[in-house]
Short mmCIF file of C-alpha atoms in Angstrom, two decimals:
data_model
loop_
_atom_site.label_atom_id
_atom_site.label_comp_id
_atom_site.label_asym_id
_atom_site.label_seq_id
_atom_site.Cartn_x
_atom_site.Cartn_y
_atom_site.Cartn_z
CA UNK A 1 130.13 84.02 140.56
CA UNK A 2 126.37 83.48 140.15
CA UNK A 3 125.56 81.16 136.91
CA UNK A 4 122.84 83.07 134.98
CA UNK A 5 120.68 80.83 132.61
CA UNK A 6 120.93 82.65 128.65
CA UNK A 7 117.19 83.60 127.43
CA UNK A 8 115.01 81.35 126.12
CA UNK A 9 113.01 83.79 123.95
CA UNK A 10 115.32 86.98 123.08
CA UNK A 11 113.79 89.50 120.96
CA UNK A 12 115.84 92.66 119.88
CA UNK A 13 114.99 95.75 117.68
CA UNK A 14 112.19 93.80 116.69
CA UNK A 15 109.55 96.20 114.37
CA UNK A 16 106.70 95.35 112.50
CA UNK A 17 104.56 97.57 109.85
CA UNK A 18 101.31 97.31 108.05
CA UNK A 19 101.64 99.01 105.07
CA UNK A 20 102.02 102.23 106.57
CA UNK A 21 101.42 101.68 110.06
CA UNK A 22 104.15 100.65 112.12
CA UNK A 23 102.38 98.65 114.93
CA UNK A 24 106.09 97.67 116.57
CA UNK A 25 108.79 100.22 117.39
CA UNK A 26 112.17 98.72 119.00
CA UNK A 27 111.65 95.80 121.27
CA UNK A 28 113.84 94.81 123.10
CA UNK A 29 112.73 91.65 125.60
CA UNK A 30 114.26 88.03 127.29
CA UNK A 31 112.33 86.25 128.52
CA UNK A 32 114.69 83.83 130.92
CA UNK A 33 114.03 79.64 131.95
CA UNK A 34 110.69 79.33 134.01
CA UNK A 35 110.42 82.99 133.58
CA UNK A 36 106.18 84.06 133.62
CA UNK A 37 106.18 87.50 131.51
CA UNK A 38 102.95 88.82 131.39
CA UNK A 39 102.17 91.76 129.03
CA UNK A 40 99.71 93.82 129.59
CA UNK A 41 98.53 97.36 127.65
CA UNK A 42 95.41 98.92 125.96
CA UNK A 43 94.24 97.10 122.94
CA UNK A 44 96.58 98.57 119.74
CA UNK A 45 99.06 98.18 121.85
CA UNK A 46 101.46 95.84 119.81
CA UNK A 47 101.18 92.89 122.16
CA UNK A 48 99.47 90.11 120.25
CA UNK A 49 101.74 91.29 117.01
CA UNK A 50 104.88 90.72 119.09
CA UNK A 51 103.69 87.25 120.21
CA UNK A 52 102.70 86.69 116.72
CA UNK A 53 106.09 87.52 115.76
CA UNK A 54 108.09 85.38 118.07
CA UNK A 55 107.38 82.55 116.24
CA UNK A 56 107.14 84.09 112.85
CA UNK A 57 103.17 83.40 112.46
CA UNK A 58 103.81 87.32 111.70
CA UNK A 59 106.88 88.37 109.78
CA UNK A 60 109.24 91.01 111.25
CA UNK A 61 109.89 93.93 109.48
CA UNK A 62 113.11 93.88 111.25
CA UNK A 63 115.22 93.62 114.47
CA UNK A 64 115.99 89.60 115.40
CA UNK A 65 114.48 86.95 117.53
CA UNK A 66 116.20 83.96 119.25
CA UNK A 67 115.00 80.77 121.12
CA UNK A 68 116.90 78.69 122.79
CA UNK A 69 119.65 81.21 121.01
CA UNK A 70 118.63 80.00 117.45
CA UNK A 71 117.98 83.15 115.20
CA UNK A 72 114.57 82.31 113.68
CA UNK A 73 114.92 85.16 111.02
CA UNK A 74 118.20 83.19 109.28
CA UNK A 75 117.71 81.82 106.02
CA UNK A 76 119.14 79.02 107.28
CA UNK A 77 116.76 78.15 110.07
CA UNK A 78 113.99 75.60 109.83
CA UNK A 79 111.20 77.58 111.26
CA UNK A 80 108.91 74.56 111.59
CA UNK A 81 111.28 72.47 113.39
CA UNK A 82 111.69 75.78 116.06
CA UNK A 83 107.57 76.26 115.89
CA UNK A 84 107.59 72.62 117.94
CA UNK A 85 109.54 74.46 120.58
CA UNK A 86 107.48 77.22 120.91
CA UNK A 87 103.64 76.03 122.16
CA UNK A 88 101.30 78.84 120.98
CA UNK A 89 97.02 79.32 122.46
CA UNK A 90 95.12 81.62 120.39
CA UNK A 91 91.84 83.53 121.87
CA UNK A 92 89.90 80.77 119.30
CA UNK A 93 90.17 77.46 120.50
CA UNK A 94 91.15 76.01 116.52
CA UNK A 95 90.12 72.82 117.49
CA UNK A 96 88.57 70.98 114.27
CA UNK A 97 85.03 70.10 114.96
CA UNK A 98 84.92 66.91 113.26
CA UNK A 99 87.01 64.94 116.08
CA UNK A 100 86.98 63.75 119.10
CA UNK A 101 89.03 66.04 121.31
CA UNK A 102 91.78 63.68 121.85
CA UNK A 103 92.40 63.29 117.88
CA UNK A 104 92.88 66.74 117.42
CA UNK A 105 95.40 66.89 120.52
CA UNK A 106 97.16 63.55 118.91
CA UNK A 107 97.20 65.25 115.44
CA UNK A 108 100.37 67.62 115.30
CA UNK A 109 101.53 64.81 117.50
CA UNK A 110 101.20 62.13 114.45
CA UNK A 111 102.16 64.05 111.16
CA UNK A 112 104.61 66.88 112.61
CA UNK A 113 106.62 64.55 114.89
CA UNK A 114 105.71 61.23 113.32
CA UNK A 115 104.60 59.44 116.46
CA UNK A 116 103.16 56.29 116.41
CA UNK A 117 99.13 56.14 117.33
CA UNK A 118 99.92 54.54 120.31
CA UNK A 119 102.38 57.13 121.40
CA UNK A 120 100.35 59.82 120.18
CA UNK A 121 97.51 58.76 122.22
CA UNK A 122 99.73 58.15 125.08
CA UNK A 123 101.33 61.69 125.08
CA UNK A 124 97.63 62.92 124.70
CA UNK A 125 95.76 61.42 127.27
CA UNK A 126 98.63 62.50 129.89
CA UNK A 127 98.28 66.07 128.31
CA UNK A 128 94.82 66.27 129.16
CA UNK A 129 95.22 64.85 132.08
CA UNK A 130 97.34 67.94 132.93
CA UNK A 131 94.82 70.06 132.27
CA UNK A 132 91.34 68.53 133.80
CA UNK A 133 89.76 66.98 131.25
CA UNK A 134 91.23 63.16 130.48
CA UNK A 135 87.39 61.89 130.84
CA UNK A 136 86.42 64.35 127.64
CA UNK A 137 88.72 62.48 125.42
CA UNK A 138 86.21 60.87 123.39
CA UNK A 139 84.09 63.94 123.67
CA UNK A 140 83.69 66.60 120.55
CA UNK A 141 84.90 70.17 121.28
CA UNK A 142 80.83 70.94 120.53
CA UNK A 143 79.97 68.89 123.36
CA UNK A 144 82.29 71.10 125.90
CA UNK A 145 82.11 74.41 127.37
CA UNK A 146 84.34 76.89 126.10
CA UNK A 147 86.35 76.65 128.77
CA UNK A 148 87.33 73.33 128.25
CA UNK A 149 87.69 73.80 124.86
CA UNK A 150 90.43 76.00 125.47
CA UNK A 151 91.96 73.68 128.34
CA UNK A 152 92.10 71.41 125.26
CA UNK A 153 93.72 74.07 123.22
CA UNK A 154 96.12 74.62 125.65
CA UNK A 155 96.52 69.82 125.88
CA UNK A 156 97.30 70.25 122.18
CA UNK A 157 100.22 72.59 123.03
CA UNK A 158 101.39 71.01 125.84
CA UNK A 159 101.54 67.40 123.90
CA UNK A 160 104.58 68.60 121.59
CA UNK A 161 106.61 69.29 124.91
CA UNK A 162 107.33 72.80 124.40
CA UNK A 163 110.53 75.10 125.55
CA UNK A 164 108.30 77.79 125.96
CA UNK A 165 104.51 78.85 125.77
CA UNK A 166 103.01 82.14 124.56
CA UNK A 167 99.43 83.20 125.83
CA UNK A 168 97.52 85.26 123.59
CA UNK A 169 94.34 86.69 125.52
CA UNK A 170 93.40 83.12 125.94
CA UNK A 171 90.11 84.01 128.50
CA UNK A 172 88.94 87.27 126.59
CA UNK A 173 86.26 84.98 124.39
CA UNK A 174 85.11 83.10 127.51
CA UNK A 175 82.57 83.97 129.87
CA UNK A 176 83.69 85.14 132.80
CA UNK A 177 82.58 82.07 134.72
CA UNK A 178 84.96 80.11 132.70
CA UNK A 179 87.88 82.20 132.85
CA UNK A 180 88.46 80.39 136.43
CA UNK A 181 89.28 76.75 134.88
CA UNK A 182 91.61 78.17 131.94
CA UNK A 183 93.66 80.14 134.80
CA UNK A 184 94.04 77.43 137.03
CA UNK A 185 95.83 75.23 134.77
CA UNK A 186 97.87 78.25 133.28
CA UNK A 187 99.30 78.47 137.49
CA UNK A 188 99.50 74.84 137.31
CA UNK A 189 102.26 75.10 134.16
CA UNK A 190 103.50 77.69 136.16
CA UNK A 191 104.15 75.76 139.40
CA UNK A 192 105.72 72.78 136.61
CA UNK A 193 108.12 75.62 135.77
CA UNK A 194 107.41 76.42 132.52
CA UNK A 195 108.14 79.18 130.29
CA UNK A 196 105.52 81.37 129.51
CA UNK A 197 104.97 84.94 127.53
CA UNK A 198 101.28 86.09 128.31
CA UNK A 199 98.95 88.60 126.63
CA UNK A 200 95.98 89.37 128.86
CA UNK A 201 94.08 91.64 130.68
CA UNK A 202 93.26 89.57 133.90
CA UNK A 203 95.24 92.39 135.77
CA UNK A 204 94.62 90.41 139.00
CA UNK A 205 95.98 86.96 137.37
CA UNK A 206 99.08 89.02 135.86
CA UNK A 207 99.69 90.28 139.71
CA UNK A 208 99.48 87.25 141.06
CA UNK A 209 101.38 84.86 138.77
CA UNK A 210 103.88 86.71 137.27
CA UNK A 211 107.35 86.99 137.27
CA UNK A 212 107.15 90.27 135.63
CA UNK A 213 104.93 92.59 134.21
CA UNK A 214 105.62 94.66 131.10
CA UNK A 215 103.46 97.37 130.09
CA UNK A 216 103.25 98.15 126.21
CA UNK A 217 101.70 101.66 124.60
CA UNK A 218 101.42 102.32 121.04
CA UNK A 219 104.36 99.84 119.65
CA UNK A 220 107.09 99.87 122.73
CA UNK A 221 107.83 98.88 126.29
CA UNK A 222 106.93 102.00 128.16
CA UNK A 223 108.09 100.23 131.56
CA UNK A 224 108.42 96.51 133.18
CA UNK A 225 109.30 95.01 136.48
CA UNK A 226 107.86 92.67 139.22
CA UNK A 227 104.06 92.63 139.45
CA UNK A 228 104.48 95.17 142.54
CA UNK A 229 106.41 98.04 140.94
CA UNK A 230 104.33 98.08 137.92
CA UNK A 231 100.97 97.84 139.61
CA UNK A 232 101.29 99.13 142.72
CA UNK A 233 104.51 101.85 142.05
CA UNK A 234 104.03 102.71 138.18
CA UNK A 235 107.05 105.18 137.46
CA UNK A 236 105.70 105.99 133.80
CA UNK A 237 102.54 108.88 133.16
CA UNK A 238 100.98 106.43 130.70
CA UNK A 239 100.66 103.28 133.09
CA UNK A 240 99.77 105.16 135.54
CA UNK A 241 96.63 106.32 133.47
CA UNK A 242 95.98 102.83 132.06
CA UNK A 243 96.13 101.35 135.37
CA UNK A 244 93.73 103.96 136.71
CA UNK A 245 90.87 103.03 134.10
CA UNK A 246 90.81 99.33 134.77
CA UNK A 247 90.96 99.31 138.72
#
């Protein structure tokens, strides 16, 4: 009998509104160990909300959401303690101006966890070693391109040893010379095994990475599967048509 892993991320029923405006309807997703799960859809889609809400930086309306099979939406739960779990990179880098870029990878690493500064620097350094850039450390984010800046964004993350990493549209601010750098380390975690849920619309990144591609339209999963059946054998209308547009 084959041994199948639980989910890390499982999200169920999960619905969010805006006043009126109900941006998520139903979804359902699990997202397994060393799983890559790259969403993709037209803008209004739902998909940033739903990363948003996986670690409650957006509150549910309803449905439930579980990593590492800890409900985040119980009372109960210490949804700061499960945020270190769950490594997050924004589009904007959020990297404080004011210092160097390996203080503001050490800082969640000091007065979240309480590490020592010589931990903290340790853990840093090797995190931005991981992705390119230990010679910046000294270096302010002003002084790098942006596509370092979000290497270090995605250092910062890394540092607070993560279960699992969410992606949201982390190359759409970049120029598209810097995109390159950001992706490589991105298939580096991958190769490292780790768990990632990605937002983008690098449709040739999402084919070639990803352990499976879900396609979102106006609040819900329309369809998902490997890379190939969604992009090369669509089975829905509505992908079809998106898929179309971008090519």
């Amino acid at each position: 009998m084959t041994d199948v892993s639980p989910p890390i991320l499982e999200v169920r029923g999960l619905r969010k509104s805006f006043k009126n405006v109900e941006v998520l309807r139903g979804i359902d997703l699990a997202v397994a160990p060393q799983e890559l799960v790259f969403i993709i859809g037209p803008s209004g889609s739902g998909k940033s909300t739903l990363l948003r809400c996986c670690n409650r930086l957006e509150e549910p309306t309803g449905g439930s959401i579980r990593v590492d099979g800890v409900d985040l939406m119980a009372r109960t739960t210490d949804i700061n303690a499960m945020r270190r779990r769950i490594g997050m990179v924004f589009q904007s880098f959020n990297l404080y101006p004011h210092m160097t870029v390996r203080a503001n990878v050490m800082l969640a690493l000091r007065k979240v966890l309480g590490k020592s500064r010589v931990e903290a620097e340790e853990i840093a350094l090797a995190a931005l070693a991981r992705v390119g850039l230990a010679e910046k450390a000294k270096a302010y984010p002003g002084e790098l391109s942006g596509g370092q800046q979000q290497r270090v964004a995605i250092a910062r993350a890394l540092a607070m040893d993560p279960h699992v990493m969410l992606f949201d549209e982390v190359t759409s601010a970049l120029d598209p010379e810097l995109v390159r750098g950001v992706l490589d380390v991105m298939k580096d975690l991958a190769k490292c095994g780790m768990t990632m849920l990605v937002v983008t619309h690098e449709m040739g990144f999402a084919r070639d990475v990803a352990s499976r591609a879900v396609f979102m339209d106006c609040g819900v999963i329309v369809e998902q599967g490997t890379p190939e059946e969604v992009f090369d054998h669509p089975k829905s209308d509505r992908t079809k048509d998106f898929l179309g547009h971008i090519r």
